[in-house]
Short mmCIF file of C-alpha atoms in Angstrom, two decimals:
data_model
loop_
_atom_site.label_atom_id
_atom_site.label_comp_id
_atom_site.label_asym_id
_atom_site.label_seq_id
_atom_site.Cartn_x
_atom_site.Cartn_y
_atom_site.Cartn_z
CA MET A 1 115.73 174.05 12.92
CA ALA A 2 118.52 174.13 15.10
CA LEU A 3 116.24 173.66 18.13
CA THR A 4 114.65 170.59 19.15
CA MET A 5 111.21 170.93 20.57
CA LEU A 6 112.90 169.77 23.69
CA ALA A 7 115.02 172.40 23.80
CA ILE A 8 112.02 174.64 23.25
CA ALA A 9 110.24 173.10 25.45
CA ILE A 10 113.09 173.65 28.38
CA MET A 11 113.82 177.44 27.26
CA LEU A 12 109.79 178.08 27.57
CA PRO A 13 108.64 175.62 30.34
CA PHE A 14 105.31 177.76 31.30
CA SER A 15 104.48 179.74 28.16
CA PHE A 16 104.98 176.82 25.48
CA LEU A 17 102.28 174.77 28.06
CA HIS A 18 100.11 177.58 28.42
CA GLN A 19 99.45 178.31 24.70
CA ALA A 20 98.64 174.50 23.87
CA GLY A 21 95.87 174.97 27.15
CA ALA A 22 95.00 178.17 28.22
CA ALA A 23 94.87 178.81 31.77
CA CYS A 24 91.09 178.50 33.22
CA THR A 25 89.47 182.05 33.82
CA GLY A 26 86.72 182.83 36.01
CA ARG A 27 86.63 179.18 37.82
CA ASN A 28 88.90 177.90 39.76
CA PRO A 29 89.88 174.95 38.33
CA VAL A 30 89.26 171.51 40.33
CA VAL A 31 90.93 168.38 39.06
CA PHE A 32 90.30 164.80 40.83
CA ASN A 33 92.84 162.39 39.42
CA PHE A 34 92.56 158.43 39.48
CA GLY A 35 95.49 155.73 38.52
CA ASP A 36 98.54 154.89 39.52
CA SER A 37 102.56 155.63 39.31
CA ASN A 38 102.18 157.62 36.21
CA SER A 39 100.47 160.32 37.97
CA ASP A 40 101.20 159.59 42.01
CA THR A 41 102.71 162.67 43.41
CA GLY A 42 103.14 161.51 46.77
CA GLY A 43 100.12 158.66 47.64
CA ILE A 44 102.10 155.85 48.09
CA VAL A 45 104.89 157.68 50.09
CA ALA A 46 101.56 159.32 52.73
CA GLY A 47 100.01 155.55 52.51
CA LEU A 48 102.50 153.12 53.27
CA GLY A 49 105.49 155.61 55.09
CA TYR A 50 107.72 154.44 51.72
CA ARG A 51 110.85 156.75 51.36
CA PHE A 52 111.96 158.03 47.80
CA PRO A 53 115.08 159.87 48.61
CA LEU A 54 117.18 161.44 45.94
CA PRO A 55 117.78 161.17 43.05
CA GLU A 56 114.20 161.19 42.91
CA GLY A 57 112.91 164.59 42.54
CA ARG A 58 116.72 165.67 41.74
CA VAL A 59 115.46 167.79 38.55
CA PHE A 60 112.95 170.37 39.76
CA PHE A 61 111.81 169.58 43.40
CA HIS A 62 115.58 168.95 44.45
CA ARG A 63 114.29 166.20 47.08
CA GLY A 64 112.13 163.38 47.47
CA THR A 65 108.42 164.44 46.75
CA GLY A 66 106.89 160.53 46.36
CA ARG A 67 106.68 160.70 42.80
CA LEU A 68 108.60 158.15 40.86
CA CYS A 69 110.70 160.37 38.48
CA ASP A 70 113.43 162.98 38.30
CA GLY A 71 110.81 165.49 38.47
CA ARG A 72 107.40 166.72 37.55
CA LEU A 73 104.81 164.15 36.01
CA ILE A 74 102.32 164.67 33.39
CA ILE A 75 99.77 165.78 36.15
CA ASP A 76 101.73 168.47 37.17
CA PHE A 77 102.38 170.24 33.94
CA LEU A 78 98.65 169.69 33.24
CA CYS A 79 98.01 171.55 35.97
CA GLU A 80 100.43 174.29 35.07
CA SER A 81 99.03 174.68 32.30
CA LEU A 82 95.68 175.62 34.45
CA ASN A 83 97.73 178.08 36.51
CA THR A 84 96.94 175.89 39.71
CA THR A 85 99.00 174.25 42.49
CA TYR A 86 100.04 170.83 42.17
CA LEU A 87 97.77 168.53 43.20
CA SER A 88 98.10 166.95 47.04
CA PRO A 89 97.64 163.38 47.84
CA TYR A 90 94.62 162.12 49.43
CA LEU A 91 96.12 160.52 52.22
CA GLU A 92 98.66 162.87 53.26
CA ALA A 93 97.87 164.06 56.47
CA LEU A 94 100.26 167.25 56.61
CA SER A 95 100.51 170.41 54.62
CA SER A 96 97.86 169.37 52.12
CA ASN A 97 96.45 171.58 49.87
CA PHE A 98 93.14 170.74 48.48
CA SER A 99 92.12 173.65 47.07
CA ASN A 100 92.15 172.58 43.51
CA GLY A 101 91.16 168.80 44.02
CA ALA A 102 92.64 165.56 45.35
CA ASN A 103 95.10 162.94 43.99
CA PHE A 104 93.58 159.47 44.30
CA ALA A 105 96.10 158.08 42.35
CA ILE A 106 98.64 155.45 44.12
CA SER A 107 101.79 154.02 42.83
CA GLY A 108 101.30 149.81 41.80
CA SER A 109 97.66 150.54 41.49
CA SER A 110 95.65 148.38 38.71
CA THR A 111 91.93 147.89 38.47
CA LEU A 112 91.78 144.11 39.65
CA PRO A 113 91.84 142.74 42.29
CA ARG A 114 89.21 145.38 43.43
CA ASN A 115 88.80 145.25 46.37
CA VAL A 116 92.66 146.01 48.19
CA PRO A 117 94.59 148.98 48.33
CA PHE A 118 94.72 150.84 46.38
CA ALA A 119 92.74 149.42 43.14
CA LEU A 120 90.44 151.96 41.41
CA TYR A 121 87.75 150.37 42.83
CA ILE A 122 88.93 151.65 46.34
CA GLN A 123 90.04 155.17 44.95
CA ILE A 124 86.70 155.80 43.88
CA GLU A 125 85.37 154.61 47.50
CA GLN A 126 87.88 157.46 48.75
CA PHE A 127 86.63 159.99 46.40
CA LEU A 128 82.99 159.14 47.52
CA HIS A 129 84.10 159.69 51.18
CA PHE A 130 86.02 163.13 50.56
CA LYS A 131 82.87 164.25 48.62
CA SER A 132 80.73 163.73 51.25
CA ARG A 133 82.64 164.89 54.12
CA SER A 134 83.22 168.03 52.30
CA LEU A 135 79.50 168.55 52.17
CA ASP A 136 78.59 167.22 55.65
CA LEU A 137 81.64 169.62 57.03
CA ILE A 138 79.79 172.79 55.00
CA ASP A 139 76.14 172.00 56.39
CA GLN A 140 77.72 172.50 59.71
CA GLY A 141 79.17 175.87 58.78
CA VAL A 142 82.79 175.36 57.43
CA THR A 143 83.97 177.28 54.90
CA GLY A 144 87.05 176.91 52.47
CA LEU A 145 85.61 173.43 50.96
CA PHE A 146 84.04 171.59 47.34
CA GLY A 147 79.93 172.01 47.52
CA GLU A 148 78.09 170.35 44.87
CA GLU A 149 78.46 172.91 42.28
CA ALA A 150 82.66 172.64 43.20
CA PHE A 151 82.18 169.00 42.46
CA ARG A 152 79.88 168.92 39.56
CA ASN A 153 82.29 171.49 37.55
CA ALA A 154 85.59 169.52 38.55
CA LEU A 155 87.49 167.79 36.20
CA TYR A 156 87.85 163.92 36.53
CA THR A 157 91.12 162.81 35.00
CA MET A 158 91.76 159.10 35.06
CA ASP A 159 95.43 156.70 33.85
CA ILE A 160 95.36 153.45 35.03
CA GLY A 161 95.87 149.79 33.21
CA GLN A 162 99.50 149.48 32.63
CA ASN A 163 99.93 147.54 36.17
CA ASP A 164 96.87 145.26 34.93
CA LEU A 165 98.19 144.19 31.91
CA SER A 166 101.88 144.06 33.26
CA GLY A 167 100.50 141.23 35.66
CA ALA A 168 99.37 139.36 33.06
CA PHE A 169 102.64 138.93 31.12
CA SER A 170 104.19 138.01 34.58
CA GLY A 171 104.54 134.54 35.99
CA SER A 172 104.82 130.89 34.56
CA ASN A 173 101.26 131.57 33.32
CA GLY A 174 101.08 134.94 31.97
CA GLY A 175 101.58 136.06 28.39
CA TYR A 176 99.98 137.54 25.52
CA GLN A 177 96.80 135.45 25.49
CA GLN A 178 96.34 135.71 29.53
CA ALA A 179 96.81 139.77 28.54
CA LEU A 180 93.76 139.63 25.97
CA GLU A 181 91.58 137.70 28.43
CA ARG A 182 91.82 139.98 31.51
CA ILE A 183 91.18 143.37 29.00
CA PRO A 184 87.77 143.50 28.87
CA LEU A 185 87.76 142.97 32.93
CA VAL A 186 89.82 145.82 33.33
CA ILE A 187 87.57 147.50 30.76
CA ALA A 188 84.31 146.84 32.87
CA GLU A 189 86.30 147.89 35.87
CA ILE A 190 87.14 151.52 34.14
CA LYS A 191 83.51 151.92 32.98
CA SER A 192 82.16 151.19 36.68
CA SER A 193 84.31 153.83 38.16
CA ILE A 194 83.27 156.12 35.84
CA LYS A 195 79.47 155.67 35.75
CA THR A 196 80.17 155.65 39.65
CA LEU A 197 81.36 159.19 39.47
CA TYR A 198 78.80 160.24 37.10
CA ASP A 199 75.94 158.59 39.38
CA ASN A 200 77.77 160.94 42.14
CA GLY A 201 77.58 164.09 39.76
CA ALA A 202 80.55 163.97 37.67
CA ARG A 203 80.06 165.02 34.18
CA LYS A 204 83.56 166.17 32.99
CA PHE A 205 86.53 163.59 32.36
CA TRP A 206 89.49 163.09 30.81
CA VAL A 207 90.98 159.35 30.34
CA HIS A 208 94.30 158.44 29.17
CA ASN A 209 95.12 154.85 27.72
CA THR A 210 98.13 153.34 28.48
CA GLY A 211 101.62 153.79 26.83
CA PRO A 212 103.60 151.10 25.04
CA LEU A 213 104.48 148.68 27.61
CA GLY A 214 106.64 146.41 24.96
CA CYS A 215 109.26 149.70 24.90
CA LEU A 216 109.95 149.84 28.80
CA PRO A 217 113.57 148.49 30.00
CA GLN A 218 111.74 146.84 32.60
CA LYS A 219 110.52 144.62 30.06
CA LEU A 220 113.06 144.72 27.49
CA ALA A 221 115.79 143.19 30.34
CA LEU A 222 113.52 140.44 30.88
CA PRO A 223 115.47 137.28 29.53
CA ARG A 224 114.10 136.21 25.81
CA LYS A 225 115.18 133.07 23.74
CA ASP A 226 115.65 135.21 21.04
CA ASP A 227 114.93 138.73 19.41
CA THR A 228 112.33 137.73 17.07
CA ASP A 229 109.42 139.69 19.25
CA LEU A 230 111.43 143.12 18.58
CA ASP A 231 110.25 145.84 16.58
CA ALA A 232 111.96 148.52 14.44
CA CYS A 233 112.18 150.55 17.50
CA GLY A 234 113.43 147.69 19.24
CA CYS A 235 110.04 147.44 21.17
CA LEU A 236 108.87 144.26 22.14
CA SER A 237 105.85 143.30 20.03
CA SER A 238 103.63 141.31 21.97
CA TYR A 239 103.45 143.53 24.85
CA ASN A 240 102.53 146.75 22.88
CA LYS A 241 100.13 144.64 20.62
CA ALA A 242 98.24 143.75 23.99
CA ALA A 243 98.26 148.06 24.81
CA ARG A 244 96.86 148.57 21.87
CA GLU A 245 94.05 146.10 22.18
CA PHE A 246 93.32 147.48 25.58
CA ASN A 247 93.52 150.69 23.99
CA CYS A 248 91.04 149.78 21.75
CA GLN A 249 88.34 148.44 24.08
CA LEU A 250 88.86 151.78 26.29
CA SER A 251 88.38 153.69 23.15
CA THR A 252 85.26 151.97 22.51
CA LEU A 253 84.04 151.92 26.07
CA VAL A 254 84.38 155.95 25.91
CA ASP A 255 82.53 156.61 22.53
CA ALA A 256 79.68 154.20 24.39
CA LEU A 257 79.49 156.21 27.53
CA ASN A 258 79.35 159.82 25.41
CA SER A 259 76.42 158.61 23.78
CA GLU A 260 75.00 156.90 27.05
CA LEU A 261 75.52 159.63 29.31
CA LYS A 262 74.31 162.67 27.26
CA ASP A 263 75.03 165.66 29.67
CA ALA A 264 78.90 164.04 29.82
CA THR A 265 81.53 164.71 28.01
CA ILE A 266 84.20 161.76 28.20
CA VAL A 267 87.75 162.89 26.76
CA TYR A 268 89.95 159.99 25.48
CA THR A 269 93.56 160.70 24.80
CA ASP A 270 95.91 158.81 22.81
CA ILE A 271 99.34 158.28 25.58
CA PHE A 272 100.19 155.33 23.28
CA SER A 273 100.64 157.35 20.41
CA ILE A 274 102.77 160.10 21.73
CA LYS A 275 105.25 158.09 23.47
CA TYR A 276 105.99 155.65 21.01
CA ASP A 277 106.49 158.91 18.86
CA ILE A 278 108.93 160.23 21.47
CA ILE A 279 110.77 156.45 20.94
CA ALA A 280 110.62 156.22 17.25
CA ASN A 281 111.91 159.49 16.96
CA TYR A 282 113.57 160.12 20.02
CA THR A 283 116.69 162.61 18.21
CA LYS A 284 113.91 164.79 16.80
CA TYR A 285 113.24 165.11 20.36
CA GLY A 286 116.75 165.70 21.65
CA PHE A 287 116.93 161.97 23.37
CA GLU A 288 120.28 159.83 23.00
CA ASN A 289 118.68 157.13 24.56
CA PRO A 290 115.37 155.89 24.33
CA LEU A 291 115.23 152.22 25.43
CA MET A 292 117.54 152.89 28.32
CA ALA A 293 116.98 153.66 31.79
CA CYS A 294 118.67 156.88 33.24
CA CYS A 295 118.93 155.43 37.26
CA GLY A 296 119.76 151.50 37.39
CA TYR A 297 122.19 148.86 36.97
CA GLY A 298 123.37 146.92 34.32
CA GLY A 299 124.57 149.66 31.40
CA PRO A 300 123.39 149.23 27.60
CA PRO A 301 121.25 148.62 26.46
CA TYR A 302 118.83 148.78 28.88
CA ASN A 303 120.26 149.72 32.59
CA TYR A 304 118.19 147.57 34.06
CA ASN A 305 118.15 145.01 36.88
CA GLN A 306 115.16 143.72 38.97
CA GLY A 307 117.70 142.87 41.26
CA ILE A 308 119.15 146.39 41.59
CA MET A 309 116.99 148.92 40.63
CA CYS A 310 116.56 152.79 40.99
CA LEU A 311 115.95 153.35 44.68
CA GLY A 312 117.71 150.16 45.59
CA THR A 313 121.68 149.73 46.68
CA GLY A 314 124.15 149.93 44.02
CA TYR A 315 122.13 151.25 41.35
CA SER A 316 124.26 154.28 39.09
CA VAL A 317 122.19 157.51 37.85
CA CYS A 318 123.03 159.15 34.46
CA THR A 319 124.52 162.87 34.78
CA ASP A 320 121.75 164.29 32.42
CA GLY A 321 118.43 162.73 32.72
CA SER A 322 117.18 165.42 29.60
CA LYS A 323 118.98 163.15 27.16
CA TYR A 324 117.10 159.56 28.61
CA VAL A 325 113.19 158.89 28.15
CA SER A 326 113.08 156.64 30.83
CA TRP A 327 113.94 157.57 34.17
CA ASP A 328 113.95 154.08 35.87
CA GLY A 329 112.95 151.51 33.32
CA VAL A 330 109.31 151.84 34.35
CA HIS A 331 108.49 155.77 34.60
CA TYR A 332 109.50 158.33 32.11
CA THR A 333 111.88 161.32 32.70
CA GLU A 334 110.49 165.02 33.52
CA ALA A 335 112.15 165.76 29.82
CA ALA A 336 109.84 163.08 28.48
CA ASN A 337 106.97 164.00 30.23
CA HIS A 338 106.65 167.62 29.55
CA ILE A 339 106.93 166.97 25.83
CA VAL A 340 104.23 164.49 26.43
CA ALA A 341 102.46 167.02 28.52
CA SER A 342 102.46 169.44 25.69
CA LYS A 343 101.52 167.27 22.95
CA ILE A 344 98.41 166.32 25.32
CA LEU A 345 97.88 169.93 25.40
CA SER A 346 97.81 170.30 21.73
CA ALA A 347 94.38 168.52 21.43
CA ASP A 348 95.79 166.71 18.88
CA TYR A 349 95.69 163.29 20.48
CA SER A 350 92.38 163.68 22.20
CA LYS A 351 88.65 162.27 21.26
CA PRO A 352 86.46 164.63 21.13
CA ARG A 353 89.47 167.12 20.58
CA VAL A 354 88.87 169.91 23.21
CA ASN A 355 91.18 171.84 25.04
CA PHE A 356 92.62 170.29 28.78
CA ASP A 357 91.12 173.56 30.23
CA PHE A 358 87.18 172.95 28.80
CA PHE A 359 85.99 172.10 32.11
CA CYS A 360 86.73 175.52 33.21
CA ARG A 361 84.58 177.61 30.33
CA SER A 362 81.92 175.37 30.24
#
């Protein structure tokens, strides 16, 4: 075929997604999201007052929105597939729209340590406050808020763990062994969070595993003695091996919880395989630079410099981000996110294999 999947996705920005995951019918879709910068729609800006000006958001929003991307994130495309609005950050004080849920994800978040802003544990606590406050206000006669049924029928999405793994590799004592030692602790936090949500009425969960950490320009640009750790795609094997181990343990956890929590449905989605396929077969998707940041400094092969990053001073930005997988060395471009979302919505990478909109119909 002359047209690549990317070209088709650009030509059919909504219909392709809707075919993969049909929009909800008969029930207002409600989504509560927890995670890090991969799904933060502006929480870090609202919570800490950071400014993310252009070129962030340049492709779709044409302004900075608090997303670390040139446009839409995966969670944005998933919301589009439901014909609903994008998720407002929980911490946004002005113009928030919580009619379709709320986003508790904050850039930089991890699971550990658990009692610091904005760890997963804190995000769950914020949700519990949100729910309690909503129910209290309903009892006082306030209308237009979520009741118990809406919270019970909502979908609870979670995408976290990347920063925990990244932190395990950093510092003089960091490395693969340190990552292996941290993984069970991270899995335990995710388990605790899911069970807390379950104990508070949640029954439908959508859990993303972590992507190929070793393919990020940020990691590839770190000094190394030689290239013996690079795989056939040019990614760091040790980082990806740790990510695969994390994903294996996360998959095992989801299987166990699906058996333990009899009336719950917990979907595990293999983001690693989706993203690694894009890196390995980048030309098939219309990309030219799978391991090089669009926005950064230093030029080929990675265009990433820890001291001169996108949003800093002195960076350069590519003309056409649709040719790049990586936006800033850590986060994906809108073009790459669109392809990831389309594969998620196919259900081919999910266990159990159900469509993203299953919670609207069950």
